Amino acid sequence: MDSLEKVIYYVVQIGERYYKHTDGIATYTEDEEQAYAFTNLADVKEKAIEIQGTVHKREVSYKELQELSEQHEEEYMQLPVEEKEAIETFCQYLIDIKDDKGKVLI
């Protein structure tokens, strides 16, 4: 697969768990899909050393991402209005708290 056709990311595994960064707090999950996805190799190596974990390289094609997006859109459209409004409010909150460098501050 050509590098222009995919996204490369990295996860850190510690034993049977994966590093997950939630609300500014380092946590762990058993579900790799919930793991924090690093896109910078130097950053992931630094974190792996810090927490004594192992770096794993992962790839996903843009086609696969598109298919997942379509699937999630269908699921989203089936949600009750109240749940969609809660999601949209939270997303707007995340947009509003970005600093001038474009980094989320939570």
Tab-separated table of N, CA and C in Angstrom:
chain	number	residue	atom	x	y	z
A	1	MET	N	0.847	-1.172	0.000
A	1	MET	CA	0.000	0.000	0.000
A	1	MET	C	0.898	1.241	0.000
A	2	ASP	N	0.656	2.133	-0.917
A	2	ASP	CA	1.407	3.382	-1.038
A	2	ASP	C	1.165	4.254	0.192
A	3	SER	N	2.198	4.970	0.639
A	3	SER	CA	2.065	5.808	1.838
A	3	SER	C	1.043	6.922	1.647
A	4	LEU	N	0.694	7.252	0.403
A	4	LEU	CA	-0.328	8.267	0.158
A	4	LEU	C	-1.734	7.692	0.267
A	5	GLU	N	-1.844	6.386	0.395
A	5	GLU	CA	-3.136	5.719	0.472
A	5	GLU	C	-3.478	5.260	1.885
A	6	LYS	N	-2.636	5.598	2.855
A	6	LYS	CA	-2.855	5.091	4.206
A	6	LYS	C	-2.398	6.097	5.254
A	7	VAL	N	-2.859	5.857	6.464
A	7	VAL	CA	-2.430	6.612	7.634
A	7	VAL	C	-1.603	5.654	8.481
A	8	ILE	N	-0.436	6.110	8.904
A	8	ILE	CA	0.411	5.314	9.790
A	8	ILE	C	0.323	5.926	11.183
A	9	TYR	N	0.106	5.074	12.172
A	9	TYR	CA	0.063	5.539	13.554
A	9	TYR	C	0.687	4.474	14.444
A	10	TYR	N	0.895	4.839	15.700
A	10	TYR	CA	1.574	3.948	16.638
A	10	TYR	C	0.783	3.887	17.937
A	11	VAL	N	0.806	2.716	18.577
A	11	VAL	CA	0.212	2.547	19.901
A	11	VAL	C	1.274	1.979	20.831
A	12	VAL	N	1.087	2.193	22.134
A	12	VAL	CA	2.022	1.668	23.131
A	12	VAL	C	1.302	0.600	23.947
A	13	GLN	N	1.898	-0.584	23.991
A	13	GLN	CA	1.335	-1.696	24.748
A	13	GLN	C	2.177	-1.947	25.986
A	14	ILE	N	1.487	-2.156	27.108
A	14	ILE	CA	2.123	-2.497	28.370
A	14	ILE	C	1.444	-3.779	28.850
A	15	GLY	N	2.121	-4.900	28.733
A	15	GLY	CA	1.498	-6.174	29.089
A	15	GLY	C	0.325	-6.449	28.166
A	16	GLU	N	-0.854	-6.622	28.747
A	16	GLU	CA	-2.070	-6.880	27.972
A	16	GLU	C	-2.879	-5.609	27.736
A	17	ARG	N	-2.345	-4.463	28.140
A	17	ARG	CA	-3.093	-3.204	28.035
A	17	ARG	C	-2.378	-2.237	27.102
A	18	TYR	N	-3.113	-1.198	26.723
A	18	TYR	CA	-2.590	-0.168	25.833
A	18	TYR	C	-2.719	1.193	26.504
A	19	TYR	N	-1.761	2.051	26.202
A	19	TYR	CA	-1.771	3.408	26.744
A	19	TYR	C	-2.939	4.178	26.143
A	20	LYS	N	-3.645	4.894	27.017
A	20	LYS	CA	-4.786	5.707	26.599
A	20	LYS	C	-4.708	7.019	27.357
A	21	HIS	N	-4.789	8.116	26.658
A	21	HIS	CA	-4.705	9.447	27.265
A	21	HIS	C	-6.108	10.035	27.260
A	22	THR	N	-6.712	10.187	28.435
A	22	THR	CA	-8.083	10.664	28.544
A	22	THR	C	-8.156	11.857	29.479
A	23	ASP	N	-8.688	12.956	28.972
A	23	ASP	CA	-8.889	14.167	29.779
A	23	ASP	C	-7.634	14.571	30.539
A	24	GLY	N	-6.493	14.488	29.880
A	24	GLY	CA	-5.240	14.911	30.489
A	24	GLY	C	-4.647	13.916	31.466
A	25	ILE	N	-5.250	12.740	31.568
A	25	ILE	CA	-4.794	11.726	32.517
A	25	ILE	C	-4.382	10.473	31.746
A	26	ALA	N	-3.228	9.926	32.084
A	26	ALA	CA	-2.779	8.681	31.462
A	26	ALA	C	-3.564	7.524	32.062
A	27	THR	N	-4.257	6.794	31.221
A	27	THR	CA	-4.992	5.610	31.648
A	27	THR	C	-4.622	4.472	30.702
A	28	TYR	N	-5.221	3.330	30.909
A	28	TYR	CA	-4.914	2.166	30.093
A	28	TYR	C	-6.197	1.453	29.708
A	29	THR	N	-6.172	0.757	28.603
A	29	THR	CA	-7.330	0.029	28.108
A	29	THR	C	-6.882	-1.322	27.564
A	30	GLU	N	-7.769	-2.296	27.631
A	30	GLU	CA	-7.477	-3.603	27.048
A	30	GLU	C	-7.843	-3.644	25.567
A	31	ASP	N	-8.569	-2.634	25.101
A	31	ASP	CA	-9.031	-2.560	23.716
A	31	ASP	C	-8.077	-1.698	22.892
A	32	GLU	N	-7.354	-2.311	21.986
A	32	GLU	CA	-6.381	-1.561	21.182
A	32	GLU	C	-7.034	-0.422	20.404
A	33	GLU	N	-8.284	-0.596	19.994
A	33	GLU	CA	-8.966	0.453	19.240
A	33	GLU	C	-9.221	1.695	20.090
A	34	GLN	N	-9.187	1.556	21.402
A	34	GLN	CA	-9.380	2.693	22.299
A	34	GLN	C	-8.054	3.324	22.712
A	35	ALA	N	-6.956	2.736	22.287
A	35	ALA	CA	-5.627	3.241	22.649
A	35	ALA	C	-5.363	4.592	21.999
A	36	TYR	N	-4.482	5.359	22.623
A	36	TYR	CA	-4.063	6.644	22.061
A	36	TYR	C	-3.245	6.370	20.808
A	37	ALA	N	-3.579	7.035	19.713
A	37	ALA	CA	-2.872	6.847	18.439
A	37	ALA	C	-1.852	7.963	18.249
A	38	PHE	N	-0.594	7.622	18.381
A	38	PHE	CA	0.487	8.580	18.140
A	38	PHE	C	0.757	8.639	16.638
A	39	THR	N	1.048	9.815	16.129
A	39	THR	CA	1.433	9.939	14.722
A	39	THR	C	2.897	10.320	14.577
A	40	ASN	N	3.538	10.645	15.682
A	40	ASN	CA	4.940	11.045	15.658
A	40	ASN	C	5.777	9.946	16.312
A	41	LEU	N	6.710	9.384	15.551
A	41	LEU	CA	7.504	8.259	16.047
A	41	LEU	C	8.357	8.635	17.256
A	42	ALA	N	8.940	9.821	17.255
A	42	ALA	CA	9.769	10.247	18.389
A	42	ALA	C	8.932	10.350	19.663
A	43	ASP	N	7.712	10.891	19.546
A	43	ASP	CA	6.834	11.028	20.714
A	43	ASP	C	6.438	9.669	21.282
A	44	VAL	N	6.105	8.728	20.405
A	44	VAL	CA	5.676	7.419	20.886
A	44	VAL	C	6.837	6.664	21.526
A	45	LYS	N	8.026	6.808	20.970
A	45	LYS	CA	9.191	6.155	21.580
A	45	LYS	C	9.460	6.726	22.967
A	46	GLU	N	9.344	8.037	23.100
A	46	GLU	CA	9.553	8.686	24.402
A	46	GLU	C	8.541	8.184	25.426
A	47	LYS	N	7.269	8.094	25.015
A	47	LYS	CA	6.229	7.618	25.929
A	47	LYS	C	6.464	6.151	26.295
A	48	ALA	N	6.864	5.341	25.334
A	48	ALA	CA	7.114	3.920	25.599
A	48	ALA	C	8.240	3.740	26.610
A	49	ILE	N	9.281	4.534	26.493
A	49	ILE	CA	10.383	4.471	27.459
A	49	ILE	C	9.889	4.896	28.836
A	50	GLU	N	9.102	5.977	28.863
A	50	GLU	CA	8.587	6.515	30.132
A	50	GLU	C	7.743	5.494	30.883
A	51	ILE	N	6.899	4.759	30.172
A	51	ILE	CA	5.988	3.826	30.844
A	51	ILE	C	6.389	2.361	30.654
A	52	GLN	N	7.580	2.151	30.123
A	52	GLN	CA	8.129	0.812	29.913
A	52	GLN	C	7.205	-0.060	29.060
A	53	GLY	N	6.778	0.527	27.944
A	53	GLY	CA	5.887	-0.179	27.029
A	53	GLY	C	6.571	-0.506	25.715
A	54	THR	N	5.830	-1.149	24.845
A	54	THR	CA	6.312	-1.549	23.529
A	54	THR	C	5.535	-0.801	22.455
A	55	VAL	N	6.245	-0.268	21.471
A	55	VAL	CA	5.613	0.467	20.372
A	55	VAL	C	5.175	-0.510	19.284
A	56	HIS	N	3.949	-0.321	18.808
A	56	HIS	CA	3.442	-1.108	17.684
A	56	HIS	C	3.009	-0.155	16.576
A	57	LYS	N	3.486	-0.410	15.371
A	57	LYS	CA	3.116	0.394	14.205
A	57	LYS	C	1.826	-0.173	13.611
A	58	ARG	N	0.899	0.719	13.295
A	58	ARG	CA	-0.364	0.312	12.695
A	58	ARG	C	-0.613	1.146	11.447
A	59	GLU	N	-1.378	0.607	10.527
A	59	GLU	CA	-1.726	1.303	9.296
A	59	GLU	C	-3.212	1.129	9.034
A	60	VAL	N	-3.825	2.146	8.465
A	60	VAL	CA	-5.219	2.051	8.038
A	60	VAL	C	-5.331	2.794	6.712
A	61	SER	N	-6.018	2.186	5.768
A	61	SER	CA	-6.157	2.812	4.453
A	61	SER	C	-7.227	3.899	4.510
A	62	TYR	N	-7.097	4.858	3.619
A	62	TYR	CA	-8.109	5.904	3.533
A	62	TYR	C	-9.452	5.312	3.125
A	63	LYS	N	-9.424	4.264	2.313
A	63	LYS	CA	-10.668	3.598	1.916
A	63	LYS	C	-11.357	3.009	3.142
A	64	GLU	N	-10.579	2.349	3.993
A	64	GLU	CA	-11.144	1.769	5.214
A	64	GLU	C	-11.698	2.859	6.130
A	65	LEU	N	-10.974	3.968	6.244
A	65	LEU	CA	-11.466	5.087	7.051
A	65	LEU	C	-12.775	5.635	6.494
A	66	GLN	N	-12.865	5.738	5.173
A	66	GLN	CA	-14.089	6.218	4.538
A	66	GLN	C	-15.253	5.282	4.840
A	67	GLU	N	-15.014	3.982	4.742
A	67	GLU	CA	-16.063	3.001	5.033
A	67	GLU	C	-16.515	3.093	6.487
A	68	LEU	N	-15.557	3.249	7.398
A	68	LEU	CA	-15.906	3.399	8.814
A	68	LEU	C	-16.693	4.674	9.051
A	69	SER	N	-16.304	5.748	8.387
A	69	SER	CA	-17.009	7.023	8.526
A	69	SER	C	-18.457	6.889	8.072
A	70	GLU	N	-18.660	6.216	6.957
A	70	GLU	CA	-20.018	6.014	6.452
A	70	GLU	C	-20.837	5.171	7.417
A	71	GLN	N	-20.224	4.140	7.972
A	71	GLN	CA	-20.914	3.287	8.937
A	71	GLN	C	-21.293	4.092	10.179
A	72	HIS	N	-20.351	4.899	10.684
A	72	HIS	CA	-20.631	5.690	11.883
A	72	HIS	C	-21.670	6.768	11.607
A	73	GLU	N	-21.672	7.315	10.397
A	73	GLU	CA	-22.684	8.321	10.056
A	73	GLU	C	-24.074	7.700	10.089
A	74	GLU	N	-24.203	6.496	9.544
A	74	GLU	CA	-25.493	5.800	9.577
A	74	GLU	C	-25.936	5.572	11.021
A	75	GLU	N	-25.019	5.117	11.870
A	75	GLU	CA	-25.342	4.880	13.278
A	75	GLU	C	-25.719	6.186	13.966
A	76	TYR	N	-24.981	7.261	13.655
A	76	TYR	CA	-25.239	8.571	14.257
A	76	TYR	C	-26.638	9.061	13.888
A	77	MET	N	-27.004	8.900	12.624
A	77	MET	CA	-28.300	9.392	12.165
A	77	MET	C	-29.456	8.655	12.835
A	78	GLN	N	-29.221	7.463	13.349
A	78	GLN	CA	-30.264	6.689	14.014
A	78	GLN	C	-30.399	7.031	15.501
A	79	LEU	N	-29.493	7.849	16.019
A	79	LEU	CA	-29.563	8.233	17.432
A	79	LEU	C	-30.737	9.163	17.679
A	80	PRO	N	-31.273	9.149	18.908
A	80	PRO	CA	-32.306	10.119	19.266
A	80	PRO	C	-31.741	11.544	19.194
A	81	VAL	N	-32.614	12.509	18.942
A	81	VAL	CA	-32.209	13.909	18.795
A	81	VAL	C	-31.415	14.384	20.009
A	82	GLU	N	-31.819	13.997	21.214
A	82	GLU	CA	-31.139	14.443	22.426
A	82	GLU	C	-29.681	13.984	22.448
A	83	GLU	N	-29.439	12.761	22.034
A	83	GLU	CA	-28.067	12.243	22.023
A	83	GLU	C	-27.222	12.948	20.968
A	84	LYS	N	-27.809	13.213	19.802
A	84	LYS	CA	-27.070	13.936	18.760
A	84	LYS	C	-26.729	15.347	19.231
A	85	GLU	N	-27.671	16.002	19.899
A	85	GLU	CA	-27.416	17.353	20.409
A	85	GLU	C	-26.306	17.339	21.453
A	86	ALA	N	-26.283	16.324	22.317
A	86	ALA	CA	-25.233	16.225	23.334
A	86	ALA	C	-23.868	16.043	22.675
A	87	ILE	N	-23.800	15.213	21.657
A	87	ILE	CA	-22.541	14.997	20.934
A	87	ILE	C	-22.096	16.284	20.253
A	88	GLU	N	-23.012	16.962	19.583
A	88	GLU	CA	-22.670	18.195	18.875
A	88	GLU	C	-22.234	19.292	19.844
A	89	THR	N	-22.877	19.364	21.000
A	89	THR	CA	-22.491	20.348	22.012
A	89	THR	C	-21.083	20.068	22.514
A	90	PHE	N	-20.772	18.811	22.780
A	90	PHE	CA	-19.438	18.446	23.242
A	90	PHE	C	-18.388	18.748	22.177
A	91	CYS	N	-18.674	18.427	20.931
A	91	CYS	CA	-17.723	18.712	19.845
A	91	CYS	C	-17.479	20.210	19.728
A	92	GLN	N	-18.532	20.994	19.853
A	92	GLN	CA	-18.361	22.445	19.788
A	92	GLN	C	-17.525	22.938	20.966
A	93	TYR	N	-17.718	22.336	22.134
A	93	TYR	CA	-16.913	22.673	23.306
A	93	TYR	C	-15.435	22.431	23.023
A	94	LEU	N	-15.118	21.287	22.418
A	94	LEU	CA	-13.723	20.985	22.086
A	94	LEU	C	-13.150	22.006	21.115
A	95	ILE	N	-13.930	22.399	20.147
A	95	ILE	CA	-13.477	23.405	19.182
A	95	ILE	C	-13.227	24.733	19.890
A	96	ASP	N	-14.116	25.103	20.792
A	96	ASP	CA	-14.024	26.393	21.481
A	96	ASP	C	-12.833	26.497	22.418
A	97	ILE	N	-12.334	25.383	22.942
A	97	ILE	CA	-11.242	25.471	23.917
A	97	ILE	C	-9.863	25.305	23.301
A	98	LYS	N	-9.789	25.301	21.995
A	98	LYS	CA	-8.469	25.214	21.351
A	98	LYS	C	-7.701	26.509	21.597
A	99	ASP	N	-6.403	26.365	21.820
A	99	ASP	CA	-5.594	27.573	21.937
A	99	ASP	C	-5.154	28.016	20.550
A	100	ASP	N	-4.392	29.083	20.465
A	100	ASP	CA	-4.010	29.629	19.169
A	100	ASP	C	-3.061	28.727	18.390
A	101	LYS	N	-2.536	27.694	19.013
A	101	LYS	CA	-1.669	26.744	18.310
A	101	LYS	C	-2.463	25.560	17.778
A	102	GLY	N	-3.758	25.541	18.062
A	102	GLY	CA	-4.591	24.465	17.562
A	102	GLY	C	-4.548	23.198	18.381
A	103	LYS	N	-4.041	23.261	19.603
A	103	LYS	CA	-3.996	22.075	20.452
A	103	LYS	C	-5.164	22.118	21.427
A	104	VAL	N	-5.802	21.000	21.611
A	104	VAL	CA	-6.891	20.923	22.566
A	104	VAL	C	-6.301	20.949	23.967
A	105	LEU	N	-6.902	21.745	24.837
A	105	LEU	CA	-6.339	21.974	26.168
A	105	LEU	C	-6.954	21.110	27.258
A	106	ILE	N	-7.656	20.058	26.925
A	106	ILE	CA	-8.246	19.227	27.979
A	106	ILE	C	-7.366	18.063	28.288
